[in-house]
PDB file of C-alpha atoms in Angstrom:
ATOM      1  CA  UNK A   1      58.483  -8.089 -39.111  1.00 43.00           C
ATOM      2  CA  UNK A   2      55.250  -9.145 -40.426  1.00 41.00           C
ATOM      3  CA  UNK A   3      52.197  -6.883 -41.477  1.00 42.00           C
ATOM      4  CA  UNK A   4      50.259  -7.038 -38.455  1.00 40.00           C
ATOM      5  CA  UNK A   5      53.136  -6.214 -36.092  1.00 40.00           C
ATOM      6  CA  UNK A   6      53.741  -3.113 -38.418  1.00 41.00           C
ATOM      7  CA  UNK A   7      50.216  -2.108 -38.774  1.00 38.00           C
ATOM      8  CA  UNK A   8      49.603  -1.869 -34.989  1.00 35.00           C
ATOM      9  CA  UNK A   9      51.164   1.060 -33.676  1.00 40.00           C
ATOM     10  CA  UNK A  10      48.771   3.042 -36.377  1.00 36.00           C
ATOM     11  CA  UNK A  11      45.669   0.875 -35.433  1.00 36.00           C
ATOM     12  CA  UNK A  12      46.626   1.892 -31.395  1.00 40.00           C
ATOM     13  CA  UNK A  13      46.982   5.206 -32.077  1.00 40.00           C
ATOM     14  CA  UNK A  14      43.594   5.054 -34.244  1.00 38.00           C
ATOM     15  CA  UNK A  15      41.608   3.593 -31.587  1.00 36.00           C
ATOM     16  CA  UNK A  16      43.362   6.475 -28.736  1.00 37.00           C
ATOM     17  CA  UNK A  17      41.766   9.245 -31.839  1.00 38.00           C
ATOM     18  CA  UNK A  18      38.757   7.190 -31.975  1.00 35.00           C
ATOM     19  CA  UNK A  19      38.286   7.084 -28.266  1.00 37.00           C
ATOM     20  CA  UNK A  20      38.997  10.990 -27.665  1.00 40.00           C
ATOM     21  CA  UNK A  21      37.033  11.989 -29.766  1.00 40.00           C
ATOM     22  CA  UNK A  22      34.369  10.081 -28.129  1.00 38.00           C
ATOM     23  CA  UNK A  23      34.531  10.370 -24.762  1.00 40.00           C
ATOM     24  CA  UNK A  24      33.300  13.812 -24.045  1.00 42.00           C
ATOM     25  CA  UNK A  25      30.460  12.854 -26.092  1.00 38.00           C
ATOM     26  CA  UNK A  26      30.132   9.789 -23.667  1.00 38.00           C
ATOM     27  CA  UNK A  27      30.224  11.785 -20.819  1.00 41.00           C
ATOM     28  CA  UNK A  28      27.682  14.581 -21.529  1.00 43.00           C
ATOM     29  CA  UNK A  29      25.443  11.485 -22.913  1.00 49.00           C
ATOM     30  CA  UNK A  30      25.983   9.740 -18.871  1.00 61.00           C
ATOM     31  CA  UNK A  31      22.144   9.062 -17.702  1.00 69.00           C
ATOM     32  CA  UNK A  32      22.164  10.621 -14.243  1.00 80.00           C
ATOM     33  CA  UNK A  33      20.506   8.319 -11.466  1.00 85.00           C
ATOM     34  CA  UNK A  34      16.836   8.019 -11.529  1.00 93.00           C
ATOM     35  CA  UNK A  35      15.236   8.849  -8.092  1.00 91.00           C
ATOM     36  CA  UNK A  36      15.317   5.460  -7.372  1.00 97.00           C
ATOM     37  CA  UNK A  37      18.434   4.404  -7.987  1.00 97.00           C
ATOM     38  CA  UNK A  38      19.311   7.353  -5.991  1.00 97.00           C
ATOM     39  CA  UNK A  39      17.780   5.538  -2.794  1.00 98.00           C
ATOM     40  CA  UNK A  40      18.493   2.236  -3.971  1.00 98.00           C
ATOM     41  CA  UNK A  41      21.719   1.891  -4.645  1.00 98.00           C
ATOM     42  CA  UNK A  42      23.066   3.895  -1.031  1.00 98.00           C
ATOM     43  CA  UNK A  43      21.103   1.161   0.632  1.00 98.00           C
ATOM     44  CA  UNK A  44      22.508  -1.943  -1.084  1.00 98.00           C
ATOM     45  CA  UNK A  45      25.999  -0.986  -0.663  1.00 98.00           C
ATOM     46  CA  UNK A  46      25.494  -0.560   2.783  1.00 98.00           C
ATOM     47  CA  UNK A  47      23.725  -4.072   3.094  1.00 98.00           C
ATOM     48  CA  UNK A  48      26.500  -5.475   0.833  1.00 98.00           C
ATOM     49  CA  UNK A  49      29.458  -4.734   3.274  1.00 98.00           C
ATOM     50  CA  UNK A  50      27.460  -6.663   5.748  1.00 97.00           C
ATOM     51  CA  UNK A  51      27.500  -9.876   3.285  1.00 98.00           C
ATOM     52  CA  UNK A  52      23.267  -8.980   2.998  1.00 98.00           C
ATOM     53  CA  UNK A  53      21.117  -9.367   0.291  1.00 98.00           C
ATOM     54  CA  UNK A  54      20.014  -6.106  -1.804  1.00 98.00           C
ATOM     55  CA  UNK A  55      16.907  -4.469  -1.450  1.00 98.00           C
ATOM     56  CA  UNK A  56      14.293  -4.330  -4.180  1.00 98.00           C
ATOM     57  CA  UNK A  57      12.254  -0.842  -4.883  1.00 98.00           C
ATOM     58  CA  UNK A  58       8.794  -1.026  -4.165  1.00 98.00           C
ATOM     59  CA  UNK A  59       6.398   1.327  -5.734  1.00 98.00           C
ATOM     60  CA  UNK A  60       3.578   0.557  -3.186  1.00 98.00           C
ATOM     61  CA  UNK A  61       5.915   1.476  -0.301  1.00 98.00           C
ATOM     62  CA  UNK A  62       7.658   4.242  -2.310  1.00 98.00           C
ATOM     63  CA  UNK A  63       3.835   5.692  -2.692  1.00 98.00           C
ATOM     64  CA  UNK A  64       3.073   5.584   1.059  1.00 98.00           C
ATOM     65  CA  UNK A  65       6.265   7.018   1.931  1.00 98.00           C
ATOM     66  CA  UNK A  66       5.378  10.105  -0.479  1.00 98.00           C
ATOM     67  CA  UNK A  67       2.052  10.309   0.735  1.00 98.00           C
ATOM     68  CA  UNK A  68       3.024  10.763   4.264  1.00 98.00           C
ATOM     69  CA  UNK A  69       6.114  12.873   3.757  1.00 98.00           C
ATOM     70  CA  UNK A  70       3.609  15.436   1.874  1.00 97.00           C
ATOM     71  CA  UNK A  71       2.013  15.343   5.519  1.00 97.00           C
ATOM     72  CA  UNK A  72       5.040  16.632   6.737  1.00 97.00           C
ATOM     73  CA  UNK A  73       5.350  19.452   4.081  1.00 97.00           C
ATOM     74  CA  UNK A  74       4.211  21.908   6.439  1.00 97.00           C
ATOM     75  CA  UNK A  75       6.508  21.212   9.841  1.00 96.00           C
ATOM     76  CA  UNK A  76       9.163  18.907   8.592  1.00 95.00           C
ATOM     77  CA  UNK A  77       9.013  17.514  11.875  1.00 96.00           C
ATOM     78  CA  UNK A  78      10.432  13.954  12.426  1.00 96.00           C
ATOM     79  CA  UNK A  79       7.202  12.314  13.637  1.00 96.00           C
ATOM     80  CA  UNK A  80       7.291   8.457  12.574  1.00 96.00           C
ATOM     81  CA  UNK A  81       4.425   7.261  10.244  1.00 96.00           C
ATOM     82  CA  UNK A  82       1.365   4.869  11.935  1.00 91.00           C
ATOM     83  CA  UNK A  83       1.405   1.166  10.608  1.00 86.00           C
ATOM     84  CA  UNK A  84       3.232  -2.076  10.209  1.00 93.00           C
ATOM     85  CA  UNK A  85       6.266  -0.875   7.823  1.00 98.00           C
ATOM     86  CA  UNK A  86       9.402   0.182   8.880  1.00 98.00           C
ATOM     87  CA  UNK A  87      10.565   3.705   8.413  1.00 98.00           C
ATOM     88  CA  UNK A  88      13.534   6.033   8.865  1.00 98.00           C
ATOM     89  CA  UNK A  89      12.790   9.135   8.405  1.00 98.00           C
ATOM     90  CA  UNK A  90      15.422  12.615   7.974  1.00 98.00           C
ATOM     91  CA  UNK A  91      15.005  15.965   7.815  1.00 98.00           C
ATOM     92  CA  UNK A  92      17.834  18.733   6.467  1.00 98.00           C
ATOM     93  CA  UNK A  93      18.231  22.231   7.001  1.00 98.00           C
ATOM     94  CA  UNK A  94      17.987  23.674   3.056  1.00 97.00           C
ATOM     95  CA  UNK A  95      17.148  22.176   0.233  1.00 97.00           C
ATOM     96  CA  UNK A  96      20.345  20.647  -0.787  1.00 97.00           C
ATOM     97  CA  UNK A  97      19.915  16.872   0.576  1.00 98.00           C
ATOM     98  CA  UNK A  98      20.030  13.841  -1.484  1.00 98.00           C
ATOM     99  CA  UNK A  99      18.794  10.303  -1.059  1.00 98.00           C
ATOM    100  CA  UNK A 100      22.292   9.325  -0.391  1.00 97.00           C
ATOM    101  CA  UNK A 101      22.646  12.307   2.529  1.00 98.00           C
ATOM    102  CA  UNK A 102      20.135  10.527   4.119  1.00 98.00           C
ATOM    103  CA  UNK A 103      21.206   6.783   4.012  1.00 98.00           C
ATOM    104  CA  UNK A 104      24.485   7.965   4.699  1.00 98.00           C
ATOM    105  CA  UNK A 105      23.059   9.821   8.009  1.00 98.00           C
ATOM    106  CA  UNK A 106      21.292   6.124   9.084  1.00 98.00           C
ATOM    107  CA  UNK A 107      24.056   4.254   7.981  1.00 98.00           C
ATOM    108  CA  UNK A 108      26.437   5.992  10.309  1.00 98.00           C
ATOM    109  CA  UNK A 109      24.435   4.925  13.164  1.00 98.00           C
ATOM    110  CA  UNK A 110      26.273   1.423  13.059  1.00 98.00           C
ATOM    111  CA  UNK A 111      29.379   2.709  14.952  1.00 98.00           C
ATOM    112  CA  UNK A 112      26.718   2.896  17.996  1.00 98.00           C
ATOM    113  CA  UNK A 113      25.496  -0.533  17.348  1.00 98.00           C
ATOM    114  CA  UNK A 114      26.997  -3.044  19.438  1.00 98.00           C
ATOM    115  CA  UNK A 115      26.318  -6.539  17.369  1.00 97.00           C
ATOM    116  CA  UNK A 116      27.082  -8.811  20.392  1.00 96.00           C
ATOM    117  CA  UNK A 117      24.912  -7.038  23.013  1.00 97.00           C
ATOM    118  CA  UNK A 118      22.579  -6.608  19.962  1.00 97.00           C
ATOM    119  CA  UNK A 119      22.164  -2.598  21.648  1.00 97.00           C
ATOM    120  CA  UNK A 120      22.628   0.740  20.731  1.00 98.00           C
ATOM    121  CA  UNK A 121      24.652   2.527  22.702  1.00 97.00           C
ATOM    122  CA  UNK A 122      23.617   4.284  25.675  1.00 97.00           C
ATOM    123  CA  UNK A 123      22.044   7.791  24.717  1.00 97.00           C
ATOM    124  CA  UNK A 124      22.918   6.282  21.086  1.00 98.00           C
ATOM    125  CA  UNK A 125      20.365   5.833  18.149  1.00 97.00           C
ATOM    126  CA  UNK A 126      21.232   3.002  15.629  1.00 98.00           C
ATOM    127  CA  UNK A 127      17.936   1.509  15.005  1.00 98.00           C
ATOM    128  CA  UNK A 128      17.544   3.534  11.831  1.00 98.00           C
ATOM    129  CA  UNK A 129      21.141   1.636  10.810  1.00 98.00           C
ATOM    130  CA  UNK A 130      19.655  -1.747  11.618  1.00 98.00           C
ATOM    131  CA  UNK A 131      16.195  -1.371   9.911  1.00 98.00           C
ATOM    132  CA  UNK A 132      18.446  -0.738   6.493  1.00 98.00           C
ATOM    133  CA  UNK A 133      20.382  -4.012   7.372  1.00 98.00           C
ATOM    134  CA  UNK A 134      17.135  -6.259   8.252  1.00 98.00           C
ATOM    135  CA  UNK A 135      18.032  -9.025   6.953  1.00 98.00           C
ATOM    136  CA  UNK A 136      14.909 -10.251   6.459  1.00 98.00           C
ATOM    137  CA  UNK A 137      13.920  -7.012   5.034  1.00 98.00           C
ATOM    138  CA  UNK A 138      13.578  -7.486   1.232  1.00 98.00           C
ATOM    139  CA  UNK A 139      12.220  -3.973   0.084  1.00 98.00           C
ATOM    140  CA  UNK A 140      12.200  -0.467   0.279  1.00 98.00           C
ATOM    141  CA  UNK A 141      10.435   2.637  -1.507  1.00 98.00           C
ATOM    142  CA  UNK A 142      11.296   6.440  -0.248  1.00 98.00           C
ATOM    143  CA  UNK A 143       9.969   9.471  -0.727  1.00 98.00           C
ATOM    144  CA  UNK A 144      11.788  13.423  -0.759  1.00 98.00           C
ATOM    145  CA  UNK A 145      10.227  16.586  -0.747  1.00 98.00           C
ATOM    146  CA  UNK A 146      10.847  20.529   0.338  1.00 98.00           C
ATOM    147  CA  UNK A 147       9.016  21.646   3.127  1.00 98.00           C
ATOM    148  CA  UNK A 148       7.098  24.521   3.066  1.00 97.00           C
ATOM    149  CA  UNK A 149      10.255  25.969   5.181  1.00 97.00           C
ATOM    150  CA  UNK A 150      12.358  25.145   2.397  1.00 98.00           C
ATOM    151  CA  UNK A 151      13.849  22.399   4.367  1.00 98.00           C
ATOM    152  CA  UNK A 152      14.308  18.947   3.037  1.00 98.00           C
ATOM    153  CA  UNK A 153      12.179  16.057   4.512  1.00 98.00           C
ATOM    154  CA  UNK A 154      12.986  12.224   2.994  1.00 98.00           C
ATOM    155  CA  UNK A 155      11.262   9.000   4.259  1.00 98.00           C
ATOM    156  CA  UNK A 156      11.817   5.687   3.632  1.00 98.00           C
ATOM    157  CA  UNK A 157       9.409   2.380   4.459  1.00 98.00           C
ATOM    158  CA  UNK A 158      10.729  -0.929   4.637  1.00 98.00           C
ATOM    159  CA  UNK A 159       9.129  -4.337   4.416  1.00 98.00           C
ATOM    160  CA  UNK A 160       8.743  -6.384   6.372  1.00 98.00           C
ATOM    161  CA  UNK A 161       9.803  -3.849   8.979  1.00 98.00           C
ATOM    162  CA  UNK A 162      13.368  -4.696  11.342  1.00 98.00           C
ATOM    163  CA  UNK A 163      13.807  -3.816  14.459  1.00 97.00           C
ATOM    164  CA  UNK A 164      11.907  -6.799  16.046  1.00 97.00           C
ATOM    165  CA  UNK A 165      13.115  -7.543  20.061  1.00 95.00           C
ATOM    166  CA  UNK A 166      14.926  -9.852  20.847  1.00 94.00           C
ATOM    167  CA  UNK A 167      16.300 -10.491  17.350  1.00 98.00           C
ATOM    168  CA  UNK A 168      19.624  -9.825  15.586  1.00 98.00           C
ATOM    169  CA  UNK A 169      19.171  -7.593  12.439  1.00 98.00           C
ATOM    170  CA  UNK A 170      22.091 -10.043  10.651  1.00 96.00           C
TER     171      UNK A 170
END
């Protein structure tokens, strides 16, 4: 047997005491998501498993989608935005929603989107499910906040917007 051969059980089981020590120190060292990444990643997952490309943040449409959902602070009511973005918007009883609650929510909407008929269907809403899949979209910025009720309100803006008649989101 040479040297090496004999020497690697004990280097295997050094590493395995090496390692476990470590690892609880890894995980209580894990970075938890940054608000973006919180929005960002949901949404490029869901665009990947339609073969799109991801979405890059933007900070100008992240900043109008605060501003406005601080509008909202007081009703929480789901009342769209006025200009030439796109926009999904979600409210939550409670304070306990997440980014991901919400793209989860829109992204649900595509088992009432029929691709060939390019519809939603009937007494269905999807178009919050194609606006994330636009793919001509190419960025997003969102925005969550407690209402005054203590409900949760999140907004996102897309550019350029989806949604356009008579075209296919993919």
């Amino acid at each position: 047997m040479s040297t090496t051969t004999k020497s690697l059980p004990c280097l295997l089981l050094a590493t395995c005491i090496l390692f476990s020590l470590l690892l609880p120190t890894m995980a209580m060292t894990a970075k938890p998501m940054s608000n973006i990444e919180q929005f960002l990643i949901p949404h490029n997952m869901v665009r990947a498993r339609q073969g799109l490309p991801p979405l890059k943040w933007s900070f100008y449409l992240a900043n109008f989608a605060k501003s406005y959902a601080k509008q909202r602070r007081g009703d929480c009511a789901l009342i769209h935005s006025s200009g030439d973005l796109g926009e999904n918007i979600f409210w939550g009883k409670g304070k306990q929603w997440t980014p991901s609650d919400a793209v989860a929510a829109w992204a649900a909407e595509k088992s009432f989107y029929s691709y060939q008929s390019n519809t939603c269907l009937q007494n269905k809403d999807c178009l919050h499910y194609t606006q994330m899949v636009w793919r001509a979209t190419t960025m997003v910025g969102c925005a969550r906040i407690e209402c005054r009720s203590g409900d949760t309100f999140i907004t996102c803006n897309y550019y350029p917007h989806g949604n356009v008649i008579g075209q296919r989101p993919y």
